[in-house]
CSV table of C-alpha atoms and ligand atoms in Angstrom, one decimal:
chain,number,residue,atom,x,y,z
D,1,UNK,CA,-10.9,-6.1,49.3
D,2,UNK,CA,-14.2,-7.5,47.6
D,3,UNK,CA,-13.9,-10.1,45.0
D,4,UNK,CA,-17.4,-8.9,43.2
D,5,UNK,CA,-17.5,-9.5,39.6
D,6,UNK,CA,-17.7,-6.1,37.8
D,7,UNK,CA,-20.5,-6.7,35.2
D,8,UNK,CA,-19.5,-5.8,31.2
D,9,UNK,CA,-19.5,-2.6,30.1
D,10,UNK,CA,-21.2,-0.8,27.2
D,11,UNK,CA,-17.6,0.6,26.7
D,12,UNK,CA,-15.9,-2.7,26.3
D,13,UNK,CA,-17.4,-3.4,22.7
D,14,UNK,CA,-15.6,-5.8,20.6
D,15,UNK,CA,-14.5,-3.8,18.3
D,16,UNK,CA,-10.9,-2.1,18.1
D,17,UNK,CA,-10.4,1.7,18.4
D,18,UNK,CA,-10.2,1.9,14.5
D,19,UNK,CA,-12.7,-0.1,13.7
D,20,UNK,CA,-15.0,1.9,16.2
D,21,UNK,CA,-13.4,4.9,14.9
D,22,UNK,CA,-14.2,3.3,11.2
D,23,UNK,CA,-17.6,3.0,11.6
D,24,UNK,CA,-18.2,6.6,13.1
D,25,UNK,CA,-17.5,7.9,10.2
D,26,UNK,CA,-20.8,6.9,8.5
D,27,UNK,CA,-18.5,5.8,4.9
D,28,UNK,CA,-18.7,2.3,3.6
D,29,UNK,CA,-16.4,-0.2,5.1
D,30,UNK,CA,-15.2,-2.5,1.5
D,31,UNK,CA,-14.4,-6.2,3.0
D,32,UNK,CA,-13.3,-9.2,1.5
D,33,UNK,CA,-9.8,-10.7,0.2
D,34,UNK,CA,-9.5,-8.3,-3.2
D,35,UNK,CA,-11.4,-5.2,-4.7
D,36,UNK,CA,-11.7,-5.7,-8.6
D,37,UNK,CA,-11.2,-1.8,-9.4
D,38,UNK,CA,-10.6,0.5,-6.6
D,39,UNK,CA,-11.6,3.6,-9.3
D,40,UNK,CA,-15.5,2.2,-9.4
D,41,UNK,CA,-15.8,1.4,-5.7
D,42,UNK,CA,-19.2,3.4,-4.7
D,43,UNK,CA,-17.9,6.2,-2.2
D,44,UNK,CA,-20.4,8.0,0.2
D,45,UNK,CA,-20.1,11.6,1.7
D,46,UNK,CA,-17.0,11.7,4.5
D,47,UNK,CA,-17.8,15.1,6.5
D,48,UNK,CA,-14.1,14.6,7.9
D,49,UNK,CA,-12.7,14.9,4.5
D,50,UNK,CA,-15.2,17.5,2.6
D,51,UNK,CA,-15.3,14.6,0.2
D,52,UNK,CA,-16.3,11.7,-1.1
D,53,UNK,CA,-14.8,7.9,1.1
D,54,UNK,CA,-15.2,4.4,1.2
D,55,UNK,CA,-12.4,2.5,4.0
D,56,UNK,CA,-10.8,-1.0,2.4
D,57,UNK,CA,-10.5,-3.3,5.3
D,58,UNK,CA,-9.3,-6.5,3.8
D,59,UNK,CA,-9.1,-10.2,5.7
D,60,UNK,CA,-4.9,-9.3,5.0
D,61,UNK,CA,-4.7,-6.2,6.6
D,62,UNK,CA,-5.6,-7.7,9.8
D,63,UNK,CA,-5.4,-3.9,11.4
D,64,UNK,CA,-1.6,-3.6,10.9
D,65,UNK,CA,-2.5,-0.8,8.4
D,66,UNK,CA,-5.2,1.1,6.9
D,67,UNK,CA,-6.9,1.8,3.6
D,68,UNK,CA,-9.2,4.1,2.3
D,69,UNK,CA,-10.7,5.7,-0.7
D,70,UNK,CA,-11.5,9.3,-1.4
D,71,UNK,CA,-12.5,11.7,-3.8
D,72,UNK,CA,-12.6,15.3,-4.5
D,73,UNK,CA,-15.5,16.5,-6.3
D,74,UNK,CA,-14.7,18.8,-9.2
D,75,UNK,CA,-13.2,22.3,-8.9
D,76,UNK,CA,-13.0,21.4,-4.8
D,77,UNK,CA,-10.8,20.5,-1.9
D,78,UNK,CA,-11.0,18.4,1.4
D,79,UNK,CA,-10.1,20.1,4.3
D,80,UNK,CA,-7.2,20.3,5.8
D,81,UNK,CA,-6.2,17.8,8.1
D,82,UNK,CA,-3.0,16.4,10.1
D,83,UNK,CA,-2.6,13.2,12.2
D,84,UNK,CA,-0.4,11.0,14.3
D,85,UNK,CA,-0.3,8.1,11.8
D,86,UNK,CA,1.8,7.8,8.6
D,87,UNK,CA,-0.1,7.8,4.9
D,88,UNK,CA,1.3,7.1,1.5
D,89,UNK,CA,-1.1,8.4,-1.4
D,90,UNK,CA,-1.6,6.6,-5.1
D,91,UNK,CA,-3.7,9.2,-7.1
D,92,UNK,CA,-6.3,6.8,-9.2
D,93,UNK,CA,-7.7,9.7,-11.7
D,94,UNK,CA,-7.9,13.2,-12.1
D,95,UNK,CA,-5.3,16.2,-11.4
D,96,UNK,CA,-4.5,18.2,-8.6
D,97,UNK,CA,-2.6,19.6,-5.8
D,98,UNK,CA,-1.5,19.4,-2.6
D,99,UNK,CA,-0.3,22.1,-0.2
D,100,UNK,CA,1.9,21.1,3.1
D,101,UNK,CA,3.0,23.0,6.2
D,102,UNK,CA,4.1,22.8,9.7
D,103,UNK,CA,1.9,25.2,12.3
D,104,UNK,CA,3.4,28.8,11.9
D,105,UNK,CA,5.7,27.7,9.0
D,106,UNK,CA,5.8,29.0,5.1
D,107,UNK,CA,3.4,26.1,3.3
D,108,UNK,CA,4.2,24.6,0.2
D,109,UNK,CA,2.1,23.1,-2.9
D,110,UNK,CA,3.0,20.7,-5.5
D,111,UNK,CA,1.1,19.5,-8.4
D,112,UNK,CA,-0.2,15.8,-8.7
D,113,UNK,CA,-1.8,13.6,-11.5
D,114,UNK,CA,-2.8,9.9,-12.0
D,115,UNK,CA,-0.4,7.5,-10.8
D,116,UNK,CA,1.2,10.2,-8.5
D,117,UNK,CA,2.8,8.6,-5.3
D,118,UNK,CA,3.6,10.6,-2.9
D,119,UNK,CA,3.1,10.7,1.6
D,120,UNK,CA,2.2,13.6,3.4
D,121,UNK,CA,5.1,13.9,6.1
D,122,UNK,CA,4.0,12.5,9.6
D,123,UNK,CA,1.8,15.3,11.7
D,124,UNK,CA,2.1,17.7,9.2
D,125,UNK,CA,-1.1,20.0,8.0
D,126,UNK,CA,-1.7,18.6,4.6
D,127,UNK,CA,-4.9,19.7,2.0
D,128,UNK,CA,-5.7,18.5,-1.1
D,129,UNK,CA,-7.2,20.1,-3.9
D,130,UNK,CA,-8.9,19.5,-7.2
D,131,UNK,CA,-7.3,20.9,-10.1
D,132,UNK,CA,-10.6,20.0,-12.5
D,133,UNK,CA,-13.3,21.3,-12.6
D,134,UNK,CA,-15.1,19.0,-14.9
D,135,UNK,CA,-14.1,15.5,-13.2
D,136,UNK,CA,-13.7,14.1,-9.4
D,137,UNK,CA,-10.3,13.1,-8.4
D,138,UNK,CA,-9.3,10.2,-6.3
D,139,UNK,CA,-7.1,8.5,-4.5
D,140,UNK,CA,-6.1,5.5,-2.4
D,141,UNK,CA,-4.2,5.7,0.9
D,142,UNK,CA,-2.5,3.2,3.1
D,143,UNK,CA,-1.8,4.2,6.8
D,144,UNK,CA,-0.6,3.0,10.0
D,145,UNK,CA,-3.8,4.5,11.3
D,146,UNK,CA,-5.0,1.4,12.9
D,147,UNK,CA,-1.5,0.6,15.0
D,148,UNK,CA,-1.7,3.9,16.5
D,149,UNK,CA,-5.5,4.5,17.2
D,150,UNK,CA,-5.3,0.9,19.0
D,151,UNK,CA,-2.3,1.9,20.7
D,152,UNK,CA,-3.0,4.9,22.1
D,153,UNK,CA,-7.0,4.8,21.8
D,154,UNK,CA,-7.2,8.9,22.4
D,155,UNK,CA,-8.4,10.1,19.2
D,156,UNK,CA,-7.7,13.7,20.7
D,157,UNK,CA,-3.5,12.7,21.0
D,158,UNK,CA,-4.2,11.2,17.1
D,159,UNK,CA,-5.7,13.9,15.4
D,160,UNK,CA,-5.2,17.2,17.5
D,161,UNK,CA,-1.5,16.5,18.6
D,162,UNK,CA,0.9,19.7,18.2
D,163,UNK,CA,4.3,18.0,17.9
D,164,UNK,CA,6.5,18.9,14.9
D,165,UNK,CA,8.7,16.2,13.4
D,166,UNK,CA,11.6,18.2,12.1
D,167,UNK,CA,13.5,15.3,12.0
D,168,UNK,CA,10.8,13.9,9.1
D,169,UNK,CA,9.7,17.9,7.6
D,170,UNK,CA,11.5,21.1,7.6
D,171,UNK,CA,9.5,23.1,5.1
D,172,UNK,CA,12.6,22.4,2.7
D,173,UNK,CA,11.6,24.3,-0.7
D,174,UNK,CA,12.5,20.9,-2.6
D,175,UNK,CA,11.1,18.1,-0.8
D,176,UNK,CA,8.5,17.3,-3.0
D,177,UNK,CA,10.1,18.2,-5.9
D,178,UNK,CA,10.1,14.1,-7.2
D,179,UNK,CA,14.4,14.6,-6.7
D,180,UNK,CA,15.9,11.1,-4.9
D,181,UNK,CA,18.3,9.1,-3.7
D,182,UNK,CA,19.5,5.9,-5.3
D,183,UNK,CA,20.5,3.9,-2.1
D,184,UNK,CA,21.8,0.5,-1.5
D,185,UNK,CA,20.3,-0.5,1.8
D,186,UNK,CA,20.1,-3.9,0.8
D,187,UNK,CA,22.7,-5.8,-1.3
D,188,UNK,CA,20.7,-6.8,-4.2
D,189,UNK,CA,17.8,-4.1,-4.5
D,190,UNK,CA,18.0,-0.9,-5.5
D,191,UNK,CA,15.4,1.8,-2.9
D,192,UNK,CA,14.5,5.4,-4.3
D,193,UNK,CA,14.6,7.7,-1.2
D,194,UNK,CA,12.1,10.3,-2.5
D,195,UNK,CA,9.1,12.3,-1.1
D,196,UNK,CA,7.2,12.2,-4.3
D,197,UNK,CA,6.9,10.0,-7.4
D,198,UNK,CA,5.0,12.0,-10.7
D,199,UNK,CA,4.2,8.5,-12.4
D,200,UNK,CA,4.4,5.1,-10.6
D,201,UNK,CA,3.6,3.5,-14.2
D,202,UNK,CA,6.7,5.3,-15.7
D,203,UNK,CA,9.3,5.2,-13.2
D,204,UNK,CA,12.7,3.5,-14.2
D,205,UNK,CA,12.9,-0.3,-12.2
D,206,UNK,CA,16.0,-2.7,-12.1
D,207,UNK,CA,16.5,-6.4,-12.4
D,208,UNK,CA,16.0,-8.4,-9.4
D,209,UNK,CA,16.6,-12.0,-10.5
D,210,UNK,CA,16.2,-13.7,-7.3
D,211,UNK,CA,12.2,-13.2,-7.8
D,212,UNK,CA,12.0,-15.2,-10.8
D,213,UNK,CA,10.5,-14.2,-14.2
D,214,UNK,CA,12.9,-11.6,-15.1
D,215,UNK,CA,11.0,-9.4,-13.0
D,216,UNK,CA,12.5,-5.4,-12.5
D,217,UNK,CA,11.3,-3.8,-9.1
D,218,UNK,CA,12.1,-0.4,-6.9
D,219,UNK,CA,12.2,0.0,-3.5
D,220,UNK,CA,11.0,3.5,-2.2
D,221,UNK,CA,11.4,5.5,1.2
D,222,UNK,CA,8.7,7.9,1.2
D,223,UNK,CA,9.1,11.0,3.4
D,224,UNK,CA,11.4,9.5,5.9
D,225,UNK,CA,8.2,6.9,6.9
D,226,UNK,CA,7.9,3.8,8.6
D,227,UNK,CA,6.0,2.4,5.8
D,228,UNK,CA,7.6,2.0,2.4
D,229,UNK,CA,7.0,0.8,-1.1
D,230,UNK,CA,8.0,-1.1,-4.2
D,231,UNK,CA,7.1,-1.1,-7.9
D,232,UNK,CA,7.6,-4.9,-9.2
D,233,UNK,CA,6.8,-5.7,-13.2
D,234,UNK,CA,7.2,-9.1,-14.8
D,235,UNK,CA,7.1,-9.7,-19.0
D,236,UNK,CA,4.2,-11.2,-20.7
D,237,UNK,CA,3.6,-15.0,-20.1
D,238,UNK,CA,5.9,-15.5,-16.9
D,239,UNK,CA,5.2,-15.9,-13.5
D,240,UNK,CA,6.8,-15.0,-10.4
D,241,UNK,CA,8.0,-16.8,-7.4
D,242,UNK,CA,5.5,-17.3,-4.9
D,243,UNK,CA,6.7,-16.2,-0.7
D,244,UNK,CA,5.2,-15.1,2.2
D,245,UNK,CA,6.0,-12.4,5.1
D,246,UNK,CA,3.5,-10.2,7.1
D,247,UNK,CA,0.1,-9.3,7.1
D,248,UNK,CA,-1.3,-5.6,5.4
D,249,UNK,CA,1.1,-5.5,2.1
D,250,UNK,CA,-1.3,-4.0,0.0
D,251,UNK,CA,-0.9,-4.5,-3.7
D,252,UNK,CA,-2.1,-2.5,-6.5
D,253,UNK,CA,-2.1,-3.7,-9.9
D,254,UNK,CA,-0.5,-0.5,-12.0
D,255,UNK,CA,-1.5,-1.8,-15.5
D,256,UNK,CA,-1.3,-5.6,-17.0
D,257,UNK,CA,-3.7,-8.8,-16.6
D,258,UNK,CA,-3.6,-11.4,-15.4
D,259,UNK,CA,-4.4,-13.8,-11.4
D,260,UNK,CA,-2.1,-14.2,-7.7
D,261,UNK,CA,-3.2,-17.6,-6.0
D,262,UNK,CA,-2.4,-16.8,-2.3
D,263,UNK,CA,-2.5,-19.8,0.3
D,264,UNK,CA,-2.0,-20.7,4.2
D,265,UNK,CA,0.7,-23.2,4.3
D,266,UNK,CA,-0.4,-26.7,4.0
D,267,UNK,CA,-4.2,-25.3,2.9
D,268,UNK,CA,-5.9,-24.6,-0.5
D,269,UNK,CA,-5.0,-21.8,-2.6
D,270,UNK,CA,-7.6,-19.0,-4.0
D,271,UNK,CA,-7.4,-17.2,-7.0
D,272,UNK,CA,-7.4,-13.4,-7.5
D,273,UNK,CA,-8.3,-12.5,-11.2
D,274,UNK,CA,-6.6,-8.5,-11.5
D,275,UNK,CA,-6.0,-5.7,-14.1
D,276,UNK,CA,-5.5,-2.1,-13.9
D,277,UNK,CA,-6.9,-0.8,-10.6
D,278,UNK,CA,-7.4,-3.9,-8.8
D,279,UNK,CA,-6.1,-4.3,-5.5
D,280,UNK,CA,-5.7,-7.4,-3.2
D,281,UNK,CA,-3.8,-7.9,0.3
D,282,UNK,CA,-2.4,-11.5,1.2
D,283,UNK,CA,-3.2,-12.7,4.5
D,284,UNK,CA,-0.3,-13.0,6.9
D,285,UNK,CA,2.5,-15.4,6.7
D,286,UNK,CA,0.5,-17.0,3.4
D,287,UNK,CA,2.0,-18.1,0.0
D,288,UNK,CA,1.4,-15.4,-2.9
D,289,UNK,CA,2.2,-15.8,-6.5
D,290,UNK,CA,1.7,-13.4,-9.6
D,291,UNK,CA,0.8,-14.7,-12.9
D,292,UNK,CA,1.0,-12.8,-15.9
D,293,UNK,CA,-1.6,-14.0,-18.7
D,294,UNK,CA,-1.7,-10.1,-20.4
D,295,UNK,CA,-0.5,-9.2,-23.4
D,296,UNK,CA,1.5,-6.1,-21.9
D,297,UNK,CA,4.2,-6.6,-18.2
D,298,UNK,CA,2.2,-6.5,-15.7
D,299,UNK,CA,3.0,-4.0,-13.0
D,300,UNK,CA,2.1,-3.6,-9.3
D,301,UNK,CA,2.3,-1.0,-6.3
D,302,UNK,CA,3.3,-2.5,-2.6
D,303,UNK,CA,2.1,-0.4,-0.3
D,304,UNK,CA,3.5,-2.1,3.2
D,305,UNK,CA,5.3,-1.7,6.0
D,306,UNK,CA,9.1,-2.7,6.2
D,307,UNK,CA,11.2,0.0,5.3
D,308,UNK,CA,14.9,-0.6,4.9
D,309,UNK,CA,15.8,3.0,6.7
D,310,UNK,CA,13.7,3.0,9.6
D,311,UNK,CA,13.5,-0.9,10.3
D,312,UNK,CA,11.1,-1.9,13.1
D,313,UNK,CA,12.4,-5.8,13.4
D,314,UNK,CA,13.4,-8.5,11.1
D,315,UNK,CA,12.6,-8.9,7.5
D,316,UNK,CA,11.3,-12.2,6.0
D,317,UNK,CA,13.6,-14.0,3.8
D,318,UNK,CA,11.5,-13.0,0.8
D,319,UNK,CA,13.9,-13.8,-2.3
D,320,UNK,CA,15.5,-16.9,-0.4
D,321,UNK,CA,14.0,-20.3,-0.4
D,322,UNK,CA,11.9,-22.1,2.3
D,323,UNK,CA,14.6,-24.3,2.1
D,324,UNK,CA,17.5,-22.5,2.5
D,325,UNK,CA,15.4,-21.0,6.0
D,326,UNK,CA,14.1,-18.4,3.5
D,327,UNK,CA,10.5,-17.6,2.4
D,328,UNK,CA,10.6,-18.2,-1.3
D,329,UNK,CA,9.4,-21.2,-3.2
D,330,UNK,CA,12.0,-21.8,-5.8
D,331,UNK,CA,10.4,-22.7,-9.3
D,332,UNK,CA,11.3,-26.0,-9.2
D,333,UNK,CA,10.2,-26.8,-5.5
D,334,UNK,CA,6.6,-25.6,-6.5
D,335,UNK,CA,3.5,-28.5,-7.5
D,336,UNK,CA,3.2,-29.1,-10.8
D,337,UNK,CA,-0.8,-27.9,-10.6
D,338,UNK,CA,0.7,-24.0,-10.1
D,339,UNK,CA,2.4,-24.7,-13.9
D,340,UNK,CA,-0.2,-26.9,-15.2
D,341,UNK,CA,-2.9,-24.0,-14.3
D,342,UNK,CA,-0.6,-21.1,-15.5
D,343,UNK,CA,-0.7,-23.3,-19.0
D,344,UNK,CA,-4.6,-23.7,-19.4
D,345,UNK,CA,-5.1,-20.0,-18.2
D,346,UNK,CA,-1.9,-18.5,-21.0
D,347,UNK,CA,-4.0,-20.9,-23.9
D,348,UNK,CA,-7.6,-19.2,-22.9
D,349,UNK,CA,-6.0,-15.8,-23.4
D,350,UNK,CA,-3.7,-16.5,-26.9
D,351,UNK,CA,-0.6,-16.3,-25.1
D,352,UNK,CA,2.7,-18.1,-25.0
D,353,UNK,CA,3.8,-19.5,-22.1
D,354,UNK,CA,7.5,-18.2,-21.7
D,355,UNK,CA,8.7,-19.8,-18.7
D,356,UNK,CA,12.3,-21.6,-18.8
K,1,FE2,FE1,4.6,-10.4,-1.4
């Protein structure tokens, strides 16, 4: 047996199998903690796609999921494509369609428009299509593309893999028909088991009061994923709660103004100024808080892992406080800057501060 020291490799590069894979696809890579309006970020031709693609790789997603941008240019389509990671869908502008199918199997198309949520089932052949021909339309996805390129690092098993998930997709004529499931999972929230939702901005929410604010939220299961969703709104001049669980909980800001401060325990906080379009993704495990200053209920999109049906190992506590062994900061456990700075900011914009 020889003890020689094998020199490094050109193979072993720093970089993960999805960032590698990232970068190969000659798109722009968007970094940083928040994008101020994921509709204007400049895309770049994606041969993959047949379309138009920037990737979002935020500090938070810290590679436990993916996000990308892409557009169809008017009166086209991106080519079909299927893969061995999961992928919810928020359509940012424009109209269109998408047609599904399982290899050898009768394919089916339904009609999207902005605001549209909806995921592709798991491995299935999915394409997307245009249905302007005066206007691009894009979107935003979230995957778990990153947990299983770096897992299995064989991008032939990701992208060329045969296997059928029946158990997710059986060409059922109604699956994308927006039809759902009220379910009660989880004691005090309600989650939408649906494969597609028309309008994100319209869809009926109910009261969650352990969030603070008077705040409404859904849940959603999207085509039997591991990833899942929720829709959370507070009124005009309240603020919610502030907690903390996992990394790569992306959050899209559906309409309203107004700023989250997010913050490592024990460290300073930054600031996040949102609207419509904006997203932002807090770091794991730190403190997040959403502030309403807007003269309309601000609304946002959670687009995370966590799902209540498939769960993949314990929740945080995020509606019970730190110190009840929770992850919440009760109102009144909270420094008086957060309500000082909620104050000033509420008086620059003309509105009233309605907090208890
Ligand atoms: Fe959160």
């Amino acid at each position: 047996m020889t003890s020689e020291l094998i020199p490094p490799d050109a193979r072993y590069s720093k970089d993960t199998p999805y960032e590698t894979w990232t970068k190969e696809q000659g798109i722009p890579i968007v970094k940083g903690y928040a994008v101020e309006d994921l509709r204007t970020v400049p895309l770049a031709p994606w041969p993959r796609k047949g379309g138009l693609g920037a990737f979002v790789d935020l500090e938070g997603s810290e590679q436990g999921a993916g996000s990308y941008l892409c557009e169809i240019p008017p009166g086209g389509s991106l080519e079909p494509q299927k893969h061995l990671y999961e992928e919810m869908i928020l359509i940012l502008g424009g109209r269109g369609a998408t047609t599904i199918w399982n290899p050898g199997e009768p394919k089916q198309t339904f009609e999207w428009q902005e605001w549209s949520l909806f995921a592709p089932p798991l491995n299935t052949w999915h394409q997307h299509f245009n249905g302007q021909g005066d206007k691009p339309a894009r979107y935003f996805a979230v995957t778990s593309a990153p947990v299983v390129m770096n897992l299995f690092h064989n991008m032939d098993f990701v992208l060329n893999n045969d296997f059928v998930f029946r158990d997710r997709y059986g060409a059922e004529e109604d699956y994308f028909s927006s039809k759902g499931k009220l379910m009660a999972y989880m004691e005090r929230r309600r989650v939408w088991e649906s494969n597609f939702v028309p309008d994100a901005r319209s869809i009926k929410l109910h009261k969650w009061k352990e969030r603070g604010a008077g705040g409404t939220n859904i849940m959603f299961e999207l085509s039997d994923n591991t990833m899942a969703a929720h829709i959370s709104e507070f009124p005009v001049g309240t603020y919610k709660k502030a907690h903390r669980h996992g990394p790569a909980a992306n959050v899209i800001l559906l309409s309203g103004t107004g700023y989250s401060l997010m913050w490592p325990e024990g460290g300073p906080w930054m600031k996040i100024d949102w609207h419509e379009g904006s997203l932002f993704i807090p770091p794991d495990r730190w403190f997040h808080q959403h502030f309403n200053t807007g003269k309309e209920p601000a609304r946002y999109l959670a687009l995370r892992w966590m799902s209540r049906k498939h769960p993949m190992g314990k929740a945080f506590k995020t509606d019970v406080s730190v110190k009840a062994g929770g992850d919440q900061i009760e109102y009144e456990d909270e420094g008086p800057e957060i309500r000082k700075l909620f104050e000033e900011e509420c008086a620059r914009e003309g509105v009233e501060v309605r907090m208890p």
